Short mmCIF file of C-alpha atoms and ligand atoms in Angstrom, two decimals:
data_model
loop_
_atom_site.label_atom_id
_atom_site.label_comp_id
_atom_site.label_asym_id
_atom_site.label_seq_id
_atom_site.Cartn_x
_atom_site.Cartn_y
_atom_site.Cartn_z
CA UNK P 1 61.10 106.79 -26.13
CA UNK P 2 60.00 109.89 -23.91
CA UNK P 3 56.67 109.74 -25.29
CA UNK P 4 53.02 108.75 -24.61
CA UNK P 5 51.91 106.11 -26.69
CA UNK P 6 48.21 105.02 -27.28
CA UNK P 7 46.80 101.71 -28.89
CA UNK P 8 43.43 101.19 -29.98
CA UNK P 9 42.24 98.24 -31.18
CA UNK P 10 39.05 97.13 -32.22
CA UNK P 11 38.43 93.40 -32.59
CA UNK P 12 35.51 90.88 -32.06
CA UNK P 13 37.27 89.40 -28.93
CA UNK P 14 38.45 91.90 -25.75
CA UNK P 15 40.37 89.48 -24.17
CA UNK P 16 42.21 89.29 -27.67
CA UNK P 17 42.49 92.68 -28.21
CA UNK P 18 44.07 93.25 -24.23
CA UNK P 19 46.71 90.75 -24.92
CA UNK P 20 47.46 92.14 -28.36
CA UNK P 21 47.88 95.61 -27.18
CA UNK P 22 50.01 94.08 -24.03
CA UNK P 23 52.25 92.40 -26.31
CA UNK P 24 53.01 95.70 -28.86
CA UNK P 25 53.50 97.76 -25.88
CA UNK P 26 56.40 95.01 -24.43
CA UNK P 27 57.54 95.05 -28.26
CA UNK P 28 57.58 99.15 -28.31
CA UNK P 29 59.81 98.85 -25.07
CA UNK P 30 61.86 96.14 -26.33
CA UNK P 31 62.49 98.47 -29.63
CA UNK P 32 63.47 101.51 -27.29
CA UNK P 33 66.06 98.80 -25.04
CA UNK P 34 67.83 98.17 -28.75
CA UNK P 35 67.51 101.61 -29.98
CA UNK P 36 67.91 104.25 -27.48
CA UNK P 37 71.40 105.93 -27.37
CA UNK P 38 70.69 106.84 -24.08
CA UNK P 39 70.80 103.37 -22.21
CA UNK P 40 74.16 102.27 -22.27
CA UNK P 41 73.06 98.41 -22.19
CA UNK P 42 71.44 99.45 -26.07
CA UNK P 43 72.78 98.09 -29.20
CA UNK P 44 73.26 100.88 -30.55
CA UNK P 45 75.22 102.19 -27.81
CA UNK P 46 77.38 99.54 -28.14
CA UNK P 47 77.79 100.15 -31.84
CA UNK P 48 78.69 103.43 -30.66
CA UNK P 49 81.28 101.82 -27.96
CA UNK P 50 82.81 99.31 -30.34
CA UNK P 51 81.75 100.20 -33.82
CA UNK P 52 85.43 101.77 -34.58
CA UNK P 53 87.17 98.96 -33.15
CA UNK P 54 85.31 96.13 -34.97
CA UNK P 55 81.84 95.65 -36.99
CA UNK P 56 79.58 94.41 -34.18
CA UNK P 57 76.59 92.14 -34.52
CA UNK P 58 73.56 93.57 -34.91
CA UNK P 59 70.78 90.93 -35.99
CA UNK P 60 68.43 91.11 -38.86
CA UNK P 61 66.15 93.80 -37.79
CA UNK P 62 68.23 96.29 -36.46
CA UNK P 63 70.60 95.91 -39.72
CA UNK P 64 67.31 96.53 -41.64
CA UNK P 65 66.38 99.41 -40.02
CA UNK P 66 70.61 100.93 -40.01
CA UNK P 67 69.71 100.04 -44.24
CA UNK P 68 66.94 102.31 -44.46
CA UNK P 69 68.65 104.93 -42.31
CA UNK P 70 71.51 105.18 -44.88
CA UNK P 71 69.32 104.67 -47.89
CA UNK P 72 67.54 107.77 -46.64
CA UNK P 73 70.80 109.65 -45.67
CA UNK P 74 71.37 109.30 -49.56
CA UNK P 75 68.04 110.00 -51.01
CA UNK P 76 68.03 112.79 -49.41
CA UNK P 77 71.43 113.78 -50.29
CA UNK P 78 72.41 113.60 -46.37
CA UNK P 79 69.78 116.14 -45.21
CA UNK P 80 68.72 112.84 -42.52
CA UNK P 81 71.88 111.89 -41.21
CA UNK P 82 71.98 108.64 -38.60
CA UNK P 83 75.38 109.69 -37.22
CA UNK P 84 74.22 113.15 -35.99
CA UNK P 85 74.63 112.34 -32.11
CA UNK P 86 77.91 114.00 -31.78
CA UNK P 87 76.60 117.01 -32.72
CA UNK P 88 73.00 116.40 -31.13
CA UNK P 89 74.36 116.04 -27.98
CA UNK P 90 76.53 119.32 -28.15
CA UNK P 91 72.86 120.80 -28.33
CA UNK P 92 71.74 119.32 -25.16
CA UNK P 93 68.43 119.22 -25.79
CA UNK P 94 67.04 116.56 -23.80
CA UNK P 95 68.83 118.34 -20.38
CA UNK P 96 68.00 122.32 -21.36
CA UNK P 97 69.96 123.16 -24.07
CA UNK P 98 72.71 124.91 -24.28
CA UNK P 99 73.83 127.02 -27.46
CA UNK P 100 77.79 124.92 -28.63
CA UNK P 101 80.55 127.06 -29.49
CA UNK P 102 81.16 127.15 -33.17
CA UNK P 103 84.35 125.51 -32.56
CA UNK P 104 82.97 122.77 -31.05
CA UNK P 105 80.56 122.37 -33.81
CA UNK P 106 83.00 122.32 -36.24
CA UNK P 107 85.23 119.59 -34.44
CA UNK P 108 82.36 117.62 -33.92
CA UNK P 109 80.96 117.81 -37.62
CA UNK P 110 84.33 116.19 -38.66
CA UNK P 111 82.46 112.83 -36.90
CA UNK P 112 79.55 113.25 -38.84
CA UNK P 113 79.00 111.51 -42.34
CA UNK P 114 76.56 108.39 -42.97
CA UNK P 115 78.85 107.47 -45.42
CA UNK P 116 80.68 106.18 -42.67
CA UNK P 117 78.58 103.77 -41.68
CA UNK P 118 79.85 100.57 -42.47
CA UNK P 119 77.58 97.63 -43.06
CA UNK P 120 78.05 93.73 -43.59
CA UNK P 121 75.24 92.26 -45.14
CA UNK P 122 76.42 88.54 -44.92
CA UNK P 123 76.96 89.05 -41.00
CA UNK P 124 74.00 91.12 -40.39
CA UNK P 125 76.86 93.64 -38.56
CA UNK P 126 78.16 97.26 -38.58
CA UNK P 127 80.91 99.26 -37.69
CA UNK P 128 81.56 102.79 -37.64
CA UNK P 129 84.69 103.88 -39.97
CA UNK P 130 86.45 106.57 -37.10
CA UNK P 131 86.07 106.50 -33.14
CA UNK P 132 84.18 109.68 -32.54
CA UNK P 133 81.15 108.97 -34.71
CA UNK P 134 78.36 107.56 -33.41
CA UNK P 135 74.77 106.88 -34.31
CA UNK P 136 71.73 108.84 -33.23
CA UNK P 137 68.60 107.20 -34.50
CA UNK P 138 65.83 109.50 -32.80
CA UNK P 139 64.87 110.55 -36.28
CA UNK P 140 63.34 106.88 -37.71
CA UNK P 141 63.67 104.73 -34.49
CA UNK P 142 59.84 106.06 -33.19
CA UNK P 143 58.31 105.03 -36.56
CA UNK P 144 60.26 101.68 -37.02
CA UNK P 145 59.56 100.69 -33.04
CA UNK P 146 55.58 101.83 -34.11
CA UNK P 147 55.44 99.23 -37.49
CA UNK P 148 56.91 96.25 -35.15
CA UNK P 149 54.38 96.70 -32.73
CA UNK P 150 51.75 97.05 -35.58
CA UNK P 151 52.86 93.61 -36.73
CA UNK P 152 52.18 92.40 -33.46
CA UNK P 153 48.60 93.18 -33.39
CA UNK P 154 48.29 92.08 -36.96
CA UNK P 155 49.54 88.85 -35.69
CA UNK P 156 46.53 88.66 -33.30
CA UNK P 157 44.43 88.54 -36.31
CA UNK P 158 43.25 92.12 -36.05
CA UNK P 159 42.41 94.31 -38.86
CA UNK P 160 41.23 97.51 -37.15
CA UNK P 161 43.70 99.46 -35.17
CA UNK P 162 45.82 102.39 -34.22
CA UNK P 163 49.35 102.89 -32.62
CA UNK P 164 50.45 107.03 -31.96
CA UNK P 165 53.57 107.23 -30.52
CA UNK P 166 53.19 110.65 -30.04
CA UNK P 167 53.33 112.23 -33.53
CA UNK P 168 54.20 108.77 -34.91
CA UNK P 169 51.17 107.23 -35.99
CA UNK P 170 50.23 103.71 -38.02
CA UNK P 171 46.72 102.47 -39.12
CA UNK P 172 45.20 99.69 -40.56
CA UNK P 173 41.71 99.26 -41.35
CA UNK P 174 39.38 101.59 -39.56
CA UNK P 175 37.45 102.93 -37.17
CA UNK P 176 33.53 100.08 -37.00
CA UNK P 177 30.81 101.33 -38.62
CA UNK P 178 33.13 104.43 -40.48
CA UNK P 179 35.77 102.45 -42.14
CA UNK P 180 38.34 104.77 -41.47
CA UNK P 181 40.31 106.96 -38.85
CA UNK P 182 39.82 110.49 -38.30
CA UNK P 183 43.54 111.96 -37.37
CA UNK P 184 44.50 115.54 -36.46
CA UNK P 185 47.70 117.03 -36.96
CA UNK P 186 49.26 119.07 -34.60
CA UNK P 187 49.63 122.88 -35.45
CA UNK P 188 52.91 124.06 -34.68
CA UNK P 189 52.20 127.30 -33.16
CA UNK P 190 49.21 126.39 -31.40
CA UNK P 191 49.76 124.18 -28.61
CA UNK P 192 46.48 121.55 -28.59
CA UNK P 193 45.34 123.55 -31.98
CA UNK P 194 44.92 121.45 -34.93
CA UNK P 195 46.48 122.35 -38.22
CA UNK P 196 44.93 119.67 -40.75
CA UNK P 197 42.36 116.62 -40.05
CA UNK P 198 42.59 113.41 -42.35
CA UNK P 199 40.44 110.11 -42.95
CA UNK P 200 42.60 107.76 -43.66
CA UNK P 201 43.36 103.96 -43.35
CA UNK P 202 46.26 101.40 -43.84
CA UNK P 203 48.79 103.93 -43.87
CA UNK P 204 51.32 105.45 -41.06
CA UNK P 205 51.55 109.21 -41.09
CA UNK P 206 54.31 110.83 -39.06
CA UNK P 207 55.12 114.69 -38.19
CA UNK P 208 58.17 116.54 -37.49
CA UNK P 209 58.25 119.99 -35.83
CA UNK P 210 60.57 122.21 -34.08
CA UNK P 211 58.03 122.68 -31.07
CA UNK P 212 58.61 118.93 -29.98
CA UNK P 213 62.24 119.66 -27.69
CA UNK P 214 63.13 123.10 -28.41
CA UNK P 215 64.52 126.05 -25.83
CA UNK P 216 64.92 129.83 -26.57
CA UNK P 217 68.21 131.77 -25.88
CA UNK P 218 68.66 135.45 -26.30
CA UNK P 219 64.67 135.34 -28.06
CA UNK P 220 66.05 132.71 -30.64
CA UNK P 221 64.34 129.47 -31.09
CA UNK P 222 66.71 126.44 -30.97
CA UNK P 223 65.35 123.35 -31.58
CA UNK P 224 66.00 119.86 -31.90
CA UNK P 225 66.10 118.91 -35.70
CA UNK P 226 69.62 119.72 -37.03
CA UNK P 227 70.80 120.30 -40.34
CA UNK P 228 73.77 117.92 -40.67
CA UNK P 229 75.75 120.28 -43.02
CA UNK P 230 75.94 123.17 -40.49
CA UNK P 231 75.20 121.42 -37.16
CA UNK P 232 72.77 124.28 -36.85
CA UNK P 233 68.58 124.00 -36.18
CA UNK P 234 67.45 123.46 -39.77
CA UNK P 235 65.49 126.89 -40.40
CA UNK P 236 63.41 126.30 -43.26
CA UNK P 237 60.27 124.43 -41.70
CA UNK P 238 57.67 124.54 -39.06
CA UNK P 239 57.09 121.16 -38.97
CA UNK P 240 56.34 118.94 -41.87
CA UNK P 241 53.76 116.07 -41.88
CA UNK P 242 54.14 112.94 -44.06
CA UNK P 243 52.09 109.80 -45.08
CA UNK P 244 54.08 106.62 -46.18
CA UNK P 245 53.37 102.90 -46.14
CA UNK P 246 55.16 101.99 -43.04
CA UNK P 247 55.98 104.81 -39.76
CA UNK P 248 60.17 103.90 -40.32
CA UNK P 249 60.02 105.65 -44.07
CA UNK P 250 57.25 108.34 -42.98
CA UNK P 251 59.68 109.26 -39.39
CA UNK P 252 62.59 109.72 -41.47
CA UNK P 253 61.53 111.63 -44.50
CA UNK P 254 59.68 113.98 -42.10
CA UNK P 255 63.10 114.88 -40.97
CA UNK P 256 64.41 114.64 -44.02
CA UNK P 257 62.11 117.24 -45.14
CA UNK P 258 62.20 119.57 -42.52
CA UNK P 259 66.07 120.00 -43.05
CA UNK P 260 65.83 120.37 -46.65
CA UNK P 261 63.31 122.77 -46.45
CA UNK P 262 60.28 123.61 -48.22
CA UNK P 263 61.28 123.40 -52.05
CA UNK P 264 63.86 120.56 -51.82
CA UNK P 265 61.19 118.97 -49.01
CA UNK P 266 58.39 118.70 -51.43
CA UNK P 267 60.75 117.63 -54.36
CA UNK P 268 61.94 115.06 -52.12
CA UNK P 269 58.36 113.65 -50.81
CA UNK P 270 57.46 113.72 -54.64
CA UNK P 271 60.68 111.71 -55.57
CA UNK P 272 59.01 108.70 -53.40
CA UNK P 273 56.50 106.19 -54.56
CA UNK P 274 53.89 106.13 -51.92
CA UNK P 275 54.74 109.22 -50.04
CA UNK P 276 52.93 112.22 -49.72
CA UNK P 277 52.85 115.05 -47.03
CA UNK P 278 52.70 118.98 -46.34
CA UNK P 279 55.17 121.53 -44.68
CA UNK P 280 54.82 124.10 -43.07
CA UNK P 281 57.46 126.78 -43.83
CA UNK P 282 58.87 128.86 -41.56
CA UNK P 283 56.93 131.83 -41.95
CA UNK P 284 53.52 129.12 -41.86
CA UNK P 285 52.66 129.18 -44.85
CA UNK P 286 51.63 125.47 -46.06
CA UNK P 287 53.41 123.61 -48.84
CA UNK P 288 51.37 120.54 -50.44
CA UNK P 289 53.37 117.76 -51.92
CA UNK P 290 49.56 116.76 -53.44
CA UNK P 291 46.73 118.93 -54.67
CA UNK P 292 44.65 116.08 -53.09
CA UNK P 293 45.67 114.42 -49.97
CA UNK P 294 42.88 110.97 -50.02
CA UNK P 295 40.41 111.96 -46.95
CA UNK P 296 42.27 115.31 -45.88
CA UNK P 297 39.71 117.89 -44.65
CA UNK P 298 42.11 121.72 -44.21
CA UNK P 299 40.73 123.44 -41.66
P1 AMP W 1 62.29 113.70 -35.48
O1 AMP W 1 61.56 114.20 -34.28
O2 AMP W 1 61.81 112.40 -36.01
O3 AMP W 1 62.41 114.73 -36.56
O4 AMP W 1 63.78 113.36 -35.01
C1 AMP W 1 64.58 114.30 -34.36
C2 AMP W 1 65.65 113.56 -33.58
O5 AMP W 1 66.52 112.88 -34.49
C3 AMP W 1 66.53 114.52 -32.78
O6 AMP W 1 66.12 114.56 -31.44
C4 AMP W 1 67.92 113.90 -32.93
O7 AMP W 1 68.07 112.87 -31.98
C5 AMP W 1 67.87 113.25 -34.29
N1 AMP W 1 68.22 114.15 -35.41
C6 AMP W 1 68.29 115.52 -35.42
N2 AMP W 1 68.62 115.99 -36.64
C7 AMP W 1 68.74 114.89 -37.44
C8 AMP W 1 69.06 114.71 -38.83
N3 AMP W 1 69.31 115.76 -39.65
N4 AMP W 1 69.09 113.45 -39.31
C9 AMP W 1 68.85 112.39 -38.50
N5 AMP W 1 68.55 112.50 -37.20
C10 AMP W 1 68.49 113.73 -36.66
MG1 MG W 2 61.66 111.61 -37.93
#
């Protein structure tokens, strides 16, 4: 997943706790194998081979997780968008970046549409409805790889514990003796600076921000979080944070609300039971979906 991730556990037995934390990192890796668009061997890269041609097979999990990508995509009246990779990879971030050709954006934005996602429910499979769309999932695939290897540990018995997945974060129970877990959130324009710190427990909280894969052409900024109705860097946020019951839901509405921006963003967070969250607007200024945020301490 291109990231660092860290596991803490704490649990009567080590020996317990080792394995558990052995067996969510295998599961993290075995989410990335089905997930990544990048390794040709991955599911979804085989939606993406075949998906036009016929509904492929998918399984139950993976057609869960393509069923909260879409209801998303709608929710947020296609501001998170699943079928982005045509015009992500135009962008190049992962290999420099490279600044597309409006042309080429517009051809490729023809390709891009959630709508076209097609699923079967009674097969558990999906196809795509026109060769040249295909499914980026870099947006909620971090968060959902995060709650499988949550259930993991949980299956160990454990009922203290942390995954990050750098930026992606789930937590259940807390830290002995405090009863929570003190997180910091990143500040977006100050590398290792901290813009917010939170106590907080059984919940995942998740944060989006265009200093994650970003490069700078001609003194502009372009970064990695596109808005699917332009195929443009959405320029309304900083980075937005957001706290939801599971990492899958907070990863994608932290997109979600980056693109929209921070009026839509907030009305959007607010339109969801359970989520809550802050952006940070382009010129910094901090938008609170919450006058209270449960064990938030600004700095
Ligand atoms: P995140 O860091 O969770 O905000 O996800 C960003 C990644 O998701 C990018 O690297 C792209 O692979 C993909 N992506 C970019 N823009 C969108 C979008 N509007 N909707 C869904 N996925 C996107
Ligand atoms: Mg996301």
């Amino acid at each position: 997943m291109g990231t660092v991730v860290q596991i803490t556990v704490s649990h009567t037995s080590e020996s317990e706790a080792r394995l558990a934390i052995n067996e969510a990192m295998s599961e993290l890796q075995r989410s990335d194998d089905l997930m990544s668009h990048y390794k040709p061997e991955s599911l979804v890269s085989k939606v993406n081979r075949y998906g036009a041609s016929g509904k492929v097979q998918v399984g139950e999990g993976f057609f869960e997780l393509l069923r909260e990508a879409v209801s998303i995509s709608r929710a947020s009246n296609g501001a998170f968008d699943a079928t982005i990779l045509p015009i992500s990879d135009l962008w190049g971030f992962d290999k420099g970046g490279i600044v597309p050709r409006n042309e080429l954006i517009a051809n490729k934005l023809a390709f891009v549409g959630y709508e076209g996602i097609d699923l079967d429910q009674s097969t558990f499979s999906v196809g795509l409805i026109s060769s040249g769309m295909s499914l980026d999932l870099g947006a909620i695939a971090k968060g959902w790889a995060v709650d499988r290897a949550m259930e993991k540990i949980m299956s160990h018995g454990i009922r203290n514990a942390i995954i990050d997945a750098g930026g992606d974060l789930r937590l259940i129970g807390g830290r002995p003796g405090k009863g929570f877990w003190r997180i910091g959130v990143q500040h977006p324009r100050e590398p290792g600076g901290l813009l917010a710190t939170f106590d907080l427990r059984d919940t995942a909280i998740v944060t989006s921000g265009d200093y994650e894969r970003f490069f700078i052409a001609d003194g502009v900024r372009y970064h990695h979080i596109l808005d699917p109705a332009t195929g443009q860097p959405a320029r309304g946020c900083q980075s937005v944070t957001v706290l939801a019951a599971t990492a899958a839901e907070a990863d994608a509405c932290a997109t979600a609300a980056f693109v929209l921006g921070p009026e839509k963003g907030l009305a959007f967070l607010r339109s969801r039971p359970g989520v809550r969250g802050f952006i940070v607007g382009a010129d910094g200024t901090l938008h609170w979906s919450d006058e209270v945020i449960e064990g938030m301490a600004r700095r």
